[in-house]
Amino acid sequence: MKMSKTVYLVLAILFLLSFIDSLFDTGATHKLLLWEVNIWVYRLSRLAAAVLFMKFYLDMKNAEKQTLK
């Protein structure tokens, strides 16, 4: 199933906001899936997901530009 490029942009923004929100969390651990992990592992996973979705969005946008030329 092919997702719209807008979905990737929305997901990137949501994960970035989640990362920023986690910076204000004072706990030393956070639940990620089923495990308690260090807060920095959780933050890096959120940031990595945001960067990955943004990369997908930009790749799709650039590919669309190339086909229009």
Short mmCIF file of C-alpha atoms in Angstrom, two decimals:
data_model
loop_
_atom_site.label_atom_id
_atom_site.label_comp_id
_atom_site.label_asym_id
_atom_site.label_seq_id
_atom_site.Cartn_x
_atom_site.Cartn_y
_atom_site.Cartn_z
CA MET A 1 0.00 0.00 0.00
CA LYS A 2 1.40 3.35 -1.02
CA MET A 3 0.94 6.17 1.48
CA SER A 4 0.55 9.77 0.48
CA LYS A 5 3.60 11.95 1.01
CA THR A 6 1.52 14.14 3.32
CA VAL A 7 1.15 11.21 5.71
CA TYR A 8 4.94 10.98 6.00
CA LEU A 9 5.14 14.70 6.76
CA VAL A 10 2.45 14.44 9.44
CA LEU A 11 4.19 11.44 11.03
CA ALA A 12 7.53 13.29 11.02
CA ILE A 13 5.94 16.26 12.77
CA LEU A 14 4.20 14.03 15.33
CA PHE A 15 7.40 12.18 16.17
CA LEU A 16 9.31 15.46 16.41
CA LEU A 17 6.69 16.84 18.81
CA SER A 18 6.88 13.61 20.81
CA PHE A 19 10.66 14.00 21.00
CA ILE A 20 10.36 17.60 22.18
CA ASP A 21 7.75 16.60 24.76
CA SER A 22 10.06 13.87 26.08
CA LEU A 23 12.72 16.51 26.80
CA PHE A 24 10.47 17.79 29.59
CA ASP A 25 10.01 14.31 31.10
CA THR A 26 11.92 14.07 34.39
CA GLY A 27 11.89 10.26 34.62
CA ALA A 28 15.03 8.21 34.09
CA THR A 29 13.20 5.54 32.10
CA HIS A 30 10.28 5.33 29.73
CA LYS A 31 8.21 2.42 28.45
CA LEU A 32 9.04 1.68 24.80
CA LEU A 33 6.82 -1.05 23.37
CA LEU A 34 6.92 -3.58 26.23
CA TRP A 35 10.24 -2.69 27.91
CA GLU A 36 11.46 -0.01 30.25
CA VAL A 37 14.36 1.75 28.53
CA ASN A 38 16.65 4.62 29.37
CA ILE A 39 15.01 7.97 28.60
CA TRP A 40 17.76 8.82 26.10
CA VAL A 41 17.15 5.60 24.16
CA TYR A 42 13.48 6.54 23.99
CA ARG A 43 14.31 10.09 22.88
CA LEU A 44 16.74 8.89 20.21
CA SER A 45 14.17 6.41 18.88
CA ARG A 46 11.61 9.24 18.53
CA LEU A 47 14.13 11.53 16.87
CA ALA A 48 15.28 8.77 14.51
CA ALA A 49 11.68 8.05 13.51
CA ALA A 50 11.07 11.76 12.84
CA VAL A 51 14.20 12.01 10.69
CA LEU A 52 13.31 8.81 8.81
CA PHE A 53 9.78 9.97 7.98
CA MET A 54 11.07 13.39 6.93
CA LYS A 55 13.61 11.70 4.65
CA PHE A 56 10.83 9.61 3.06
CA TYR A 57 8.77 12.76 2.54
CA LEU A 58 11.64 14.69 0.95
CA ASP A 59 12.60 11.73 -1.27
CA MET A 60 9.03 11.45 -2.56
CA LYS A 61 8.83 15.22 -3.09
CA ASN A 62 12.13 15.24 -5.03
CA ALA A 63 11.08 12.24 -7.12
CA GLU A 64 7.85 14.04 -7.98
CA LYS A 65 9.81 17.11 -9.08
CA GLN A 66 12.05 14.97 -11.27
CA THR A 67 9.12 13.40 -13.08
CA LEU A 68 7.61 16.83 -13.79
CA LYS A 69 10.75 18.04 -15.58
#
